[in-house]
Amino acid sequence: MQIAALIVAAGRGTRAGGALPKQWQDLRGQTVLARSVAAFAEHTQITAVVLHPDDHDLWDAAGIAADLVVDGGATRDASVRAGLEALAGRGVDLVLIHDAARPLVSASVIRDVIAALEDHQGAAPALAVTDALWTGVAGTVTGTQSRDGLFRAQTPQGFHFDAILAAHQSATGPFADDVAAARAAGLDVAIVPGAEENLKITGPDDLARAGQLMGHGMDIRLGNGYDVHRFGPGDHVWLCGVQVPHDRSLQGHSDADVGMHAVTDAIYGALGMGDIGQHFPPSDPQWKGAASHIFLEHAVALATERGFSISNVDCTLICEFPKIGPHQSAMKAAIAQIMGLEADRISVKATTSERLGFTGRGEGIASIATATLVKS
């Protein structure tokens, strides 16, 4: 069975404020649209996105993956119909029509909609209305309205593909949503439980609330690391996993990789688990001359065991020489490989101390590092 996601993103969203339509605004590092598309990746085999004709440059710049990109119409009904017609002939059995402005839709809501389509022509999530309802005129309450049998509709709204395509093609709307179009065509639509987190971003307060909901329950840790090694006889130094030619070497019980030691201590610090000396005592001869990747791999493994992912690492080397710039990319790559991260999550940079202190006098190298750990 082939299931398609149809993400409707052709609106202008002016009530959300900002310089861009709401689907293109940032939500914790990604656009609202990108998060909505990503929510369906594990549940559907094909993704179609309906865009406003003026938004193709934004789409190209965003780098979002989709199988089809379709221009929308002047109304939501027209946009959905355009998307459905573009999907026709692709062997789609079920389609989930979703508002791009609902970026926090959960996997459980999506699964419930799909499951309900086994016994119904349509299915959609909704929340029962629990607040008292009033009628009013000119800011004054004029009466009450029973909330019995009332629901707040959400998306995705799922349907057997051929049935909803026919419903939209014969529609004489406009309709409030796809469920209304389906019911006008005589389709039965099941209600599945919605979620408060599956909010629709309409105004600027909604965008802020969505960001807060994404952060709820997350454990974010920051750790700092600092290390120093002095120079001694030798012809190279190890810095952030890279052997750099030099007329002296750094002295230490291990390979004295001052950068990697600082990064390792930053991870231990974020975990509240001390430093390298506690896990690998310098009094233990087995660590004499040990490669520092052993220490970093240990720290990363501890973070993983405790359910943390490492978001990023920032390492600064403080020295007059050797020059770090020519080796910076190799250092980033080496640290990234050891930690199992993308290189763009690793920062390695250098500064001097303006000839001040032991680093300024060329007596050694210092390093400071910060690591961010996240558990959701």
mmCIF file with all atom_site columns, N, CA and C in Angstrom, residues 10 24-25 34 60 146 301 325 366 374:
data_model
loop_
_atom_site.group_PDB
_atom_site.id
_atom_site.type_symbol
_atom_site.label_atom_id
_atom_site.label_alt_id
_atom_site.label_comp_id
_atom_site.label_asym_id
_atom_site.label_entity_id
_atom_site.label_seq_id
_atom_site.pdbx_PDB_ins_code
_atom_site.Cartn_x
_atom_site.Cartn_y
_atom_site.Cartn_z
_atom_site.occupancy
_atom_site.B_iso_or_equiv
_atom_site.pdbx_formal_charge
_atom_site.auth_seq_id
_atom_site.auth_comp_id
_atom_site.auth_asym_id
_atom_site.auth_atom_id
_atom_site.pdbx_PDB_model_num
ATOM 1  N N  . ALA A 1 10  ? 0.820   26.851 0.588  1.00 0.00 ? 10  ALA A N  1
ATOM 2  C CA . ALA A 1 10  ? 0.680   27.914 -0.410 1.00 0.00 ? 10  ALA A CA 1
ATOM 3  C C  . ALA A 1 10  ? 0.111   29.204 0.157  1.00 0.00 ? 10  ALA A C  1
ATOM 4  N N  . TRP A 1 24  ? 7.695   29.678 6.279  1.00 0.00 ? 24  TRP A N  1
ATOM 5  C CA . TRP A 1 24  ? 9.117   29.882 6.006  1.00 0.00 ? 24  TRP A CA 1
ATOM 6  C C  . TRP A 1 24  ? 9.853   30.480 7.201  1.00 0.00 ? 24  TRP A C  1
ATOM 7  N N  . GLN A 1 25  ? 9.166   30.704 8.291  1.00 0.00 ? 25  GLN A N  1
ATOM 8  C CA . GLN A 1 25  ? 9.821   31.279 9.458  1.00 0.00 ? 25  GLN A CA 1
ATOM 9  C C  . GLN A 1 25  ? 10.569  30.202 10.237 1.00 0.00 ? 25  GLN A C  1
ATOM 10 N N  . ALA A 1 34  ? 9.843   22.811 6.827  1.00 0.00 ? 34  ALA A N  1
ATOM 11 C CA . ALA A 1 34  ? 10.776  21.683 6.888  1.00 0.00 ? 34  ALA A CA 1
ATOM 12 C C  . ALA A 1 34  ? 10.393  20.713 7.992  1.00 0.00 ? 34  ALA A C  1
ATOM 13 N N  . ASP A 1 60  ? 14.015  26.426 -3.002 1.00 0.00 ? 60  ASP A N  1
ATOM 14 C CA . ASP A 1 60  ? 15.330  26.009 -3.490 1.00 0.00 ? 60  ASP A CA 1
ATOM 15 C C  . ASP A 1 60  ? 16.406  26.256 -2.437 1.00 0.00 ? 60  ASP A C  1
ATOM 16 N N  . SER A 1 146 ? -24.093 25.018 23.641 1.00 0.00 ? 146 SER A N  1
ATOM 17 C CA . SER A 1 146 ? -23.703 23.693 24.120 1.00 0.00 ? 146 SER A CA 1
ATOM 18 C C  . SER A 1 146 ? -22.438 23.233 23.414 1.00 0.00 ? 146 SER A C  1
ATOM 19 N N  . ALA A 1 301 ? 31.152  7.551  24.642 1.00 0.00 ? 301 ALA A N  1
ATOM 20 C CA . ALA A 1 301 ? 30.400  6.344  24.994 1.00 0.00 ? 301 ALA A CA 1
ATOM 21 C C  . ALA A 1 301 ? 29.595  6.552  26.277 1.00 0.00 ? 301 ALA A C  1
ATOM 22 N N  . GLY A 1 325 ? 45.926  27.292 11.385 1.00 0.00 ? 325 GLY A N  1
ATOM 23 C CA . GLY A 1 325 ? 45.074  27.458 10.204 1.00 0.00 ? 325 GLY A CA 1
ATOM 24 C C  . GLY A 1 325 ? 45.228  26.397 9.133  1.00 0.00 ? 325 GLY A C  1
ATOM 25 N N  . ALA A 1 366 ? 47.837  25.909 25.437 1.00 0.00 ? 366 ALA A N  1
ATOM 26 C CA . ALA A 1 366 ? 46.640  25.725 26.251 1.00 0.00 ? 366 ALA A CA 1
ATOM 27 C C  . ALA A 1 366 ? 45.446  25.527 25.324 1.00 0.00 ? 366 ALA A C  1
ATOM 28 N N  . VAL A 1 374 ? 22.543  16.850 24.596 1.00 0.00 ? 374 VAL A N  1
ATOM 29 C CA . VAL A 1 374 ? 21.088  16.981 24.582 1.00 0.00 ? 374 VAL A CA 1
ATOM 30 C C  . VAL A 1 374 ? 20.456  15.611 24.760 1.00 0.00 ? 374 VAL A C  1
#
